[in-house]
């Protein structure tokens, strides 16, 4: 981040990004209520749907967010980077899956981190596996999947995802490193 | 409160207690980070709940199963897979939506495809991904993720 953005006004600007989200949410809620006012017969069903969501989320979202915060603070990213950067082979794959599953935050947070790992010498294969694990088998996310879709669905999808992600990493690694010419010597 | 909710709450409380004993200032920082993540996801959650509450009462019982249920077959799955790749909603918010769809007659295959493309493929974030990882790696990752998502969905539909 550049220096000029550390101005107090800029900090307020960064915060208003969150405020924009709330303004948008308020606008959508207002629009939904306006539409529903024209269909009074649907009001009860709409209210019941909204209420059941709010109740479900109120019991599950706060603890998940506490876990997200704990991961965020107690799991230093450079430590994750160190272990995956040094890893190779099957051990590297296992570490990549585990490392991807532990941190929190949306996928776009992972892009710069994985880019840093690649520069430190991590293989493309492990980078892809970690990205995929980050995307779809993060621990807090799995807990929500368990809550809403049940153990059978969650466990089966988890197993299938791991089974798909590892070959995917190998294939992308092969495609990228072949294309860059780096992979050609080992292919001879 | 469901069993999972109880377990997750106990897990969070236990983790927090451990963290507090280890380093209370770091534990406080963790709570702040959690609160920040919560307040960031809350608007998206409100929007999704409002839209679902608006749409659901207007859908007749057979509508969802006709479009993305078992009778819609693979084309229904492709439809939601594409939707999952295009839209950007936090997965935390997507799971209750998926549960509702499943409840109202969407097929397991379709719901699995939706979750997998939603989490693995990011059309919106693709420019950022290309910038960080290079075009070749980013494009191949997204293309193969689409293939993997559909394979996972078909297998899950067959297994459950």
GROMACS .gro file of C-alpha atoms in nm:
model
  348
    1UNK     CA    1   0.000   0.000   0.000
    2UNK     CA    2   0.137   0.341  -0.092
    3UNK     CA    3   0.210   0.611   0.162
    4UNK     CA    4  -0.058   0.851   0.051
    5UNK     CA    5  -0.325   0.594   0.143
    6UNK     CA    6  -0.228   0.610   0.509
    7UNK     CA    7  -0.388   0.951   0.536
    8UNK     CA    8  -0.672   0.946   0.795
    9UNK     CA    9  -0.925   1.024   0.525
   10UNK     CA   10  -0.803   0.727   0.326
   11UNK     CA   11  -0.856   0.506   0.630
   12UNK     CA   12  -1.215   0.627   0.648
   13UNK     CA   13  -1.245   0.551   0.280
   14UNK     CA   14  -1.133   0.196   0.338
   15UNK     CA   15  -1.397   0.159   0.605
   16UNK     CA   16  -1.672   0.297   0.387
   17UNK     CA   17  -1.616  -0.006   0.161
   18UNK     CA   18  -1.787  -0.202   0.438
   19UNK     CA   19  -2.046   0.072   0.474
   20UNK     CA   20  -2.126   0.048   0.103
   21UNK     CA   21  -2.206  -0.318   0.160
   22UNK     CA   22  -2.453  -0.227   0.433
   23UNK     CA   23  -2.610   0.045   0.221
   24UNK     CA   24  -2.656  -0.206  -0.061
   25UNK     CA   25  -2.805  -0.457   0.185
   26UNK     CA   26  -3.045  -0.194   0.317
   27UNK     CA   27  -3.150  -0.100  -0.036
   28UNK     CA   28  -3.217  -0.464  -0.127
   29UNK     CA   29  -3.418  -0.523   0.190
   30UNK     CA   30  -3.623  -0.209   0.123
   31UNK     CA   31  -3.687  -0.315  -0.237
   32UNK     CA   32  -3.789  -0.666  -0.127
   33UNK     CA   33  -4.032  -0.523   0.129
   34UNK     CA   34  -4.179  -0.287  -0.133
   35UNK     CA   35  -4.235  -0.576  -0.374
   36UNK     CA   36  -4.387  -0.795  -0.102
   37UNK     CA   37  -4.626  -0.514   0.001
   38UNK     CA   38  -4.785  -0.555  -0.341
   39UNK     CA   39  -4.840  -0.926  -0.273
   40UNK     CA   40  -4.978  -0.937   0.085
   41UNK     CA   41  -5.070  -1.304   0.044
   42UNK     CA   42  -4.700  -1.397   0.016
   43UNK     CA   43  -4.591  -1.194   0.318
   44UNK     CA   44  -4.623  -1.471   0.576
   45UNK     CA   45  -4.427  -1.723   0.370
   46UNK     CA   46  -4.153  -1.468   0.301
   47UNK     CA   47  -4.133  -1.372   0.668
   48UNK     CA   48  -4.114  -1.735   0.778
   49UNK     CA   49  -3.834  -1.807   0.527
   50UNK     CA   50  -3.633  -1.505   0.639
   51UNK     CA   51  -3.683  -1.589   1.007
   52UNK     CA   52  -3.571  -1.950   0.972
   53UNK     CA   53  -3.252  -1.835   0.797
   54UNK     CA   54  -3.177  -1.573   1.061
   55UNK     CA   55  -3.226  -1.824   1.343
   56UNK     CA   56  -3.007  -2.087   1.178
   57UNK     CA   57  -2.730  -1.841   1.102
   58UNK     CA   58  -2.745  -1.682   1.447
   59UNK     CA   59  -2.653  -2.015   1.606
   60UNK     CA   60  -2.377  -2.111   1.363
   61UNK     CA   61  -2.219  -1.793   1.228
   62UNK     CA   62  -2.073  -1.644   1.551
   63UNK     CA   63  -1.873  -1.955   1.652
   64UNK     CA   64  -1.750  -2.001   1.294
   65UNK     CA   65  -1.631  -1.642   1.292
   66UNK     CA   66  -1.452  -1.694   1.624
   67UNK     CA   67  -1.270  -1.990   1.465
   68UNK     CA   68  -1.189  -1.778   1.158
   69UNK     CA   69  -1.039  -1.515   1.388
   70UNK     CA   70  -0.837  -1.773   1.583
   71UNK     CA   71  -0.693  -1.917   1.261
   72UNK     CA   72  -0.619  -1.570   1.137
   73UNK     CA   73  -0.419  -1.467   1.444
   74UNK     CA   74  -0.256  -1.788   1.563
   75UNK     CA   75  -0.159  -1.931   1.227
   76UNK     CA   76   0.115  -1.716   1.078
   77UNK     CA   77   0.111  -1.722   0.701
   78UNK     CA   78   0.489  -1.722   0.673
   79UNK     CA   79   0.495  -2.045   0.873
   80UNK     CA   80   0.248  -2.204   0.630
   81UNK     CA   81   0.465  -2.076   0.347
   82UNK     CA   82   0.776  -2.230   0.500
   83UNK     CA   83   0.634  -2.579   0.530
   84UNK     CA   84   0.478  -2.593   0.185
   85UNK     CA   85   0.774  -2.421   0.023
   86UNK     CA   86   1.012  -2.687   0.148
   87UNK     CA   87   0.777  -2.975   0.084
   88UNK     CA   88   0.791  -3.207  -0.210
   89UNK     CA   89   0.642  -3.533  -0.330
   90UNK     CA   90   0.355  -3.698  -0.148
   91UNK     CA   91   0.446  -3.524   0.177
   92UNK     CA   92   0.419  -3.191  -0.006
   93UNK     CA   93   0.077  -3.285  -0.141
   94UNK     CA   94  -0.049  -3.377   0.205
   95UNK     CA   95   0.093  -3.058   0.353
   96UNK     CA   96  -0.060  -2.855   0.070
   97UNK     CA   97  -0.406  -2.998   0.132
   98UNK     CA   98  -0.374  -2.942   0.506
   99UNK     CA   99  -0.229  -2.593   0.468
  100UNK     CA  100  -0.502  -2.494   0.225
  101UNK     CA  101  -0.770  -2.631   0.453
  102UNK     CA  102  -0.653  -2.441   0.760
  103UNK     CA  103  -0.628  -2.071   0.675
  104UNK     CA  104  -0.934  -1.861   0.630
  105UNK     CA  105  -1.039  -1.582   0.402
  106UNK     CA  106  -1.171  -1.577   0.049
  107UNK     CA  107  -0.982  -1.735  -0.240
  108UNK     CA  108  -0.848  -1.407  -0.371
  109UNK     CA  109  -0.653  -1.369  -0.048
  110UNK     CA  110  -0.476  -1.692  -0.139
  111UNK     CA  111  -0.359  -1.577  -0.483
  112UNK     CA  112  -0.082  -1.343  -0.361
  113UNK     CA  113   0.022  -1.592  -0.092
  114UNK     CA  114   0.049  -1.875  -0.343
  115UNK     CA  115   0.232  -1.645  -0.582
  116UNK     CA  116   0.485  -1.582  -0.304
  117UNK     CA  117   0.518  -1.957  -0.248
  118UNK     CA  118   0.582  -2.015  -0.617
  119UNK     CA  119   0.860  -1.755  -0.611
  120UNK     CA  120   1.015  -1.935  -0.314
  121UNK     CA  121   1.029  -2.255  -0.514
  122UNK     CA  122   0.704  -2.437  -0.441
  123UNK     CA  123   0.593  -2.660  -0.728
  124UNK     CA  124   0.300  -2.555  -0.947
  125UNK     CA  125   0.133  -2.882  -0.856
  126UNK     CA  126   0.142  -2.806  -0.484
  127UNK     CA  127   0.033  -2.449  -0.547
  128UNK     CA  128  -0.276  -2.566  -0.739
  129UNK     CA  129  -0.358  -2.826  -0.474
  130UNK     CA  130  -0.329  -2.564  -0.202
  131UNK     CA  131  -0.547  -2.318  -0.393
  132UNK     CA  132  -0.812  -2.582  -0.451
  133UNK     CA  133  -0.804  -2.694  -0.089
  134UNK     CA  134  -0.829  -2.330   0.014
  135UNK     CA  135  -1.126  -2.286  -0.219
  136UNK     CA  136  -1.337  -2.581  -0.123
  137UNK     CA  137  -1.225  -2.771   0.184
  138UNK     CA  138  -1.155  -2.496   0.434
  139UNK     CA  139  -1.237  -2.612   0.784
  140UNK     CA  140  -1.491  -2.343   0.886
  141UNK     CA  141  -1.663  -2.391   0.553
  142UNK     CA  142  -1.685  -2.768   0.601
  143UNK     CA  143  -1.848  -2.714   0.940
  144UNK     CA  144  -2.119  -2.507   0.774
  145UNK     CA  145  -2.163  -2.768   0.502
  146UNK     CA  146  -2.200  -3.031   0.775
  147UNK     CA  147  -2.460  -2.815   0.948
  148UNK     CA  148  -2.671  -2.738   0.646
  149UNK     CA  149  -2.629  -3.038   0.417
  150UNK     CA  150  -2.553  -3.322   0.657
  151UNK     CA  151  -2.258  -3.552   0.726
  152UNK     CA  152  -2.318  -3.785   0.431
  153UNK     CA  153  -2.317  -3.506   0.176
  154UNK     CA  154  -2.023  -3.324   0.334
  155UNK     CA  155  -1.797  -3.627   0.379
  156UNK     CA  156  -1.869  -3.769   0.033
  157UNK     CA  157  -1.806  -3.435  -0.136
  158UNK     CA  158  -1.487  -3.387   0.068
  159UNK     CA  159  -1.352  -3.728  -0.035
  160UNK     CA  160  -1.442  -3.673  -0.402
  161UNK     CA  161  -1.289  -3.325  -0.397
  162UNK     CA  162  -0.956  -3.446  -0.259
  163UNK     CA  163  -0.959  -3.728  -0.514
  164UNK     CA  164  -1.008  -3.475  -0.797
  165UNK     CA  165  -0.782  -3.199  -0.674
  166UNK     CA  166  -0.459  -3.398  -0.654
  167UNK     CA  167  -0.462  -3.518  -1.019
  168UNK     CA  168  -0.569  -3.166  -1.116
  169UNK     CA  169  -0.259  -3.022  -0.950
  170UNK     CA  170  -0.039  -3.274  -1.128
  171UNK     CA  171  -0.197  -3.196  -1.467
  172UNK     CA  172  -0.176  -2.817  -1.429
  173UNK     CA  173   0.181  -2.850  -1.304
  174UNK     CA  174   0.268  -3.055  -1.610
  175UNK     CA  175   0.091  -2.815  -1.849
  176UNK     CA  176   0.247  -2.501  -1.702
  177UNK     CA  177   0.600  -2.624  -1.657
  178UNK     CA  178   0.601  -2.790  -1.999
  179UNK     CA  179   0.482  -2.465  -2.157
  180UNK     CA  180   0.747  -2.256  -1.987
  181UNK     CA  181   1.013  -2.491  -2.107
  182UNK     CA  182   1.115  -2.568  -1.751
  183UNK     CA  183   0.949  -2.908  -1.764
  184UNK     CA  184   1.107  -3.020  -2.090
  185UNK     CA  185   1.442  -3.143  -1.955
  186UNK     CA  186   1.273  -3.378  -1.708
  187UNK     CA  187   1.047  -3.508  -1.986
  188UNK     CA  188   1.339  -3.618  -2.203
  189UNK     CA  189  -3.011  -2.565   1.805
  190UNK     CA  190  -2.887  -2.846   1.584
  191UNK     CA  191  -2.618  -3.093   1.691
  192UNK     CA  192  -2.367  -2.938   1.454
  193UNK     CA  193  -2.435  -2.592   1.591
  194UNK     CA  194  -2.370  -2.718   1.944
  195UNK     CA  195  -2.046  -2.888   1.840
  196UNK     CA  196  -1.923  -2.582   1.652
  197UNK     CA  197  -2.007  -2.356   1.943
  198UNK     CA  198  -1.821  -2.582   2.186
  199UNK     CA  199  -1.525  -2.596   1.946
  200UNK     CA  200  -1.512  -2.219   1.922
  201UNK     CA  201  -1.544  -2.171   2.299
  202UNK     CA  202  -1.278  -2.435   2.366
  203UNK     CA  203  -1.042  -2.284   2.111
  204UNK     CA  204  -1.099  -1.940   2.254
  205UNK     CA  205  -1.034  -2.061   2.610
  206UNK     CA  206  -0.707  -2.227   2.500
  207UNK     CA  207  -0.604  -1.916   2.309
  208UNK     CA  208  -0.688  -1.696   2.608
  209UNK     CA  209  -0.469  -1.903   2.840
  210UNK     CA  210  -0.183  -1.897   2.592
  211UNK     CA  211  -0.189  -1.528   2.506
  212UNK     CA  212  -0.485  -1.314   2.600
  213UNK     CA  213  -0.389  -1.018   2.382
  214UNK     CA  214  -0.363  -1.246   2.077
  215UNK     CA  215  -0.699  -1.399   2.171
  216UNK     CA  216  -0.848  -1.051   2.178
  217UNK     CA  217  -0.695  -0.985   1.837
  218UNK     CA  218  -0.853  -1.309   1.715
  219UNK     CA  219  -1.194  -1.194   1.836
  220UNK     CA  220  -1.145  -0.863   1.658
  221UNK     CA  221  -1.047  -1.045   1.338
  222UNK     CA  222  -1.353  -1.268   1.374
  223UNK     CA  223  -1.577  -0.968   1.426
  224UNK     CA  224  -1.427  -0.802   1.117
  225UNK     CA  225  -1.487  -1.114   0.908
  226UNK     CA  226  -1.842  -1.128   1.045
  227UNK     CA  227  -1.922  -0.767   0.965
  228UNK     CA  228  -1.778  -0.815   0.616
  229UNK     CA  229  -1.995  -1.117   0.539
  230UNK     CA  230  -2.310  -0.979   0.702
  231UNK     CA  231  -2.428  -0.749   0.416
  232UNK     CA  232  -2.394  -1.033   0.164
  233UNK     CA  233  -2.587  -1.255   0.401
  234UNK     CA  234  -2.866  -0.998   0.441
  235UNK     CA  235  -2.894  -0.955   0.063
  236UNK     CA  236  -2.910  -1.328  -0.003
  237UNK     CA  237  -3.169  -1.389   0.272
  238UNK     CA  238  -3.383  -1.101   0.144
  239UNK     CA  239  -3.374  -1.230  -0.214
  240UNK     CA  240  -3.444  -1.590  -0.113
  241UNK     CA  241  -3.733  -1.475   0.105
  242UNK     CA  242  -3.869  -1.283  -0.192
  243UNK     CA  243  -3.830  -1.560  -0.450
  244UNK     CA  244  -3.924  -1.871  -0.251
  245UNK     CA  245  -4.291  -1.780  -0.182
  246UNK     CA  246  -4.347  -1.732  -0.556
  247UNK     CA  247  -4.205  -2.068  -0.659
  248UNK     CA  248  -4.458  -2.345  -0.691
  249UNK     CA  249  -4.353  -2.674  -0.530
  250UNK     CA  250  -4.253  -2.836  -0.859
  251UNK     CA  251  -4.060  -2.543  -1.005
  252UNK     CA  252  -3.717  -2.605  -0.857
  253UNK     CA  253  -3.724  -2.977  -0.930
  254UNK     CA  254  -3.834  -2.906  -1.288
  255UNK     CA  255  -3.536  -2.678  -1.354
  256UNK     CA  256  -3.257  -2.830  -1.148
  257UNK     CA  257  -3.405  -3.153  -1.011
  258UNK     CA  258  -3.340  -3.507  -1.126
  259UNK     CA  259  -3.592  -3.470  -1.409
  260UNK     CA  260  -3.391  -3.177  -1.548
  261UNK     CA  261  -3.092  -3.410  -1.572
  262UNK     CA  262  -2.750  -3.294  -1.675
  263UNK     CA  263  -2.864  -2.973  -1.843
  264UNK     CA  264  -3.006  -2.854  -1.511
  265UNK     CA  265  -2.675  -2.933  -1.347
  266UNK     CA  266  -2.487  -2.740  -1.617
  267UNK     CA  267  -2.719  -2.446  -1.556
  268UNK     CA  268  -2.644  -2.420  -1.182
  269UNK     CA  269  -2.277  -2.500  -1.238
  270UNK     CA  270  -2.256  -2.199  -1.470
  271UNK     CA  271  -2.443  -1.988  -1.217
  272UNK     CA  272  -2.201  -2.096  -0.945
  273UNK     CA  273  -1.900  -2.004  -1.158
  274UNK     CA  274  -2.039  -1.661  -1.248
  275UNK     CA  275  -2.187  -1.530  -0.925
  276UNK     CA  276  -1.970  -1.426  -0.637
  277UNK     CA  277  -2.133  -1.504  -0.303
  278UNK     CA  278  -1.941  -1.613   0.006
  279UNK     CA  279  -1.963  -1.990   0.048
  280UNK     CA  280  -2.070  -1.930   0.408
  281UNK     CA  281  -2.390  -1.779   0.270
  282UNK     CA  282  -2.423  -2.038  -0.007
  283UNK     CA  283  -2.471  -2.342   0.216
  284UNK     CA  284  -2.810  -2.241   0.358
  285UNK     CA  285  -2.920  -2.159   0.003
  286UNK     CA  286  -2.802  -2.502  -0.113
  287UNK     CA  287  -2.992  -2.664   0.174
  288UNK     CA  288  -3.312  -2.485   0.073
  289UNK     CA  289  -3.271  -2.586  -0.292
  290UNK     CA  290  -3.213  -2.947  -0.190
  291UNK     CA  291  -3.516  -2.932   0.036
  292UNK     CA  292  -3.737  -2.800  -0.244
  293UNK     CA  293  -3.648  -3.070  -0.494
  294UNK     CA  294  -3.314  -2.980  -0.652
  295UNK     CA  295  -3.104  -3.289  -0.726
  296UNK     CA  296  -2.796  -3.375  -0.519
  297UNK     CA  297  -2.596  -3.360  -0.842
  298UNK     CA  298  -2.706  -3.002  -0.912
  299UNK     CA  299  -2.646  -2.878  -0.559
  300UNK     CA  300  -2.299  -3.038  -0.551
  301UNK     CA  301  -2.214  -2.878  -0.886
  302UNK     CA  302  -2.329  -2.539  -0.758
  303UNK     CA  303  -2.117  -2.555  -0.440
  304UNK     CA  304  -1.810  -2.684  -0.622
  305UNK     CA  305  -1.812  -2.426  -0.903
  306UNK     CA  306  -1.898  -2.150  -0.659
  307UNK     CA  307  -1.598  -2.224  -0.440
  308UNK     CA  308  -1.342  -2.335  -0.700
  309UNK     CA  309  -1.411  -2.112  -0.999
  310UNK     CA  310  -1.403  -1.735  -0.984
  311UNK     CA  311  -1.489  -1.556  -1.305
  312UNK     CA  312  -1.510  -1.228  -1.113
  313UNK     CA  313  -1.170  -1.275  -0.953
  314UNK     CA  314  -1.004  -1.417  -1.267
  315UNK     CA  315  -0.825  -1.089  -1.357
  316UNK     CA  316  -0.667  -1.085  -1.011
  317UNK     CA  317  -0.572  -1.451  -1.039
  318UNK     CA  318  -0.409  -1.394  -1.379
  319UNK     CA  319  -0.216  -1.099  -1.239
  320UNK     CA  320  -0.080  -1.302  -0.948
  321UNK     CA  321  -0.025  -1.644  -1.102
  322UNK     CA  322   0.006  -1.581  -1.473
  323UNK     CA  323  -0.243  -1.644  -1.750
  324UNK     CA  324  -0.153  -2.004  -1.820
  325UNK     CA  325  -0.179  -2.128  -1.464
  326UNK     CA  326  -0.493  -1.927  -1.383
  327UNK     CA  327  -0.684  -2.034  -1.694
  328UNK     CA  328  -0.590  -2.400  -1.664
  329UNK     CA  329  -0.682  -2.401  -1.297
  330UNK     CA  330  -1.028  -2.262  -1.372
  331UNK     CA  331  -1.091  -2.487  -1.673
  332UNK     CA  332  -0.985  -2.802  -1.488
  333UNK     CA  333  -1.181  -2.691  -1.181
  334UNK     CA  334  -1.493  -2.682  -1.398
  335UNK     CA  335  -1.423  -3.037  -1.518
  336UNK     CA  336  -1.353  -3.150  -1.161
  337UNK     CA  337  -1.668  -2.980  -1.028
  338UNK     CA  338  -1.889  -3.160  -1.280
  339UNK     CA  339  -1.714  -3.492  -1.214
  340UNK     CA  340  -1.759  -3.446  -0.838
  341UNK     CA  341  -2.125  -3.356  -0.891
  342UNK     CA  342  -2.202  -3.659  -1.109
  343UNK     CA  343  -2.022  -3.894  -0.870
  344UNK     CA  344  -2.194  -3.745  -0.567
  345UNK     CA  345  -2.532  -3.769  -0.736
  346UNK     CA  346  -2.466  -4.135  -0.814
  347UNK     CA  347  -2.339  -4.216  -0.465
  348UNK     CA  348  -2.608  -4.047  -0.254
   0.00000   0.00000   0.00000
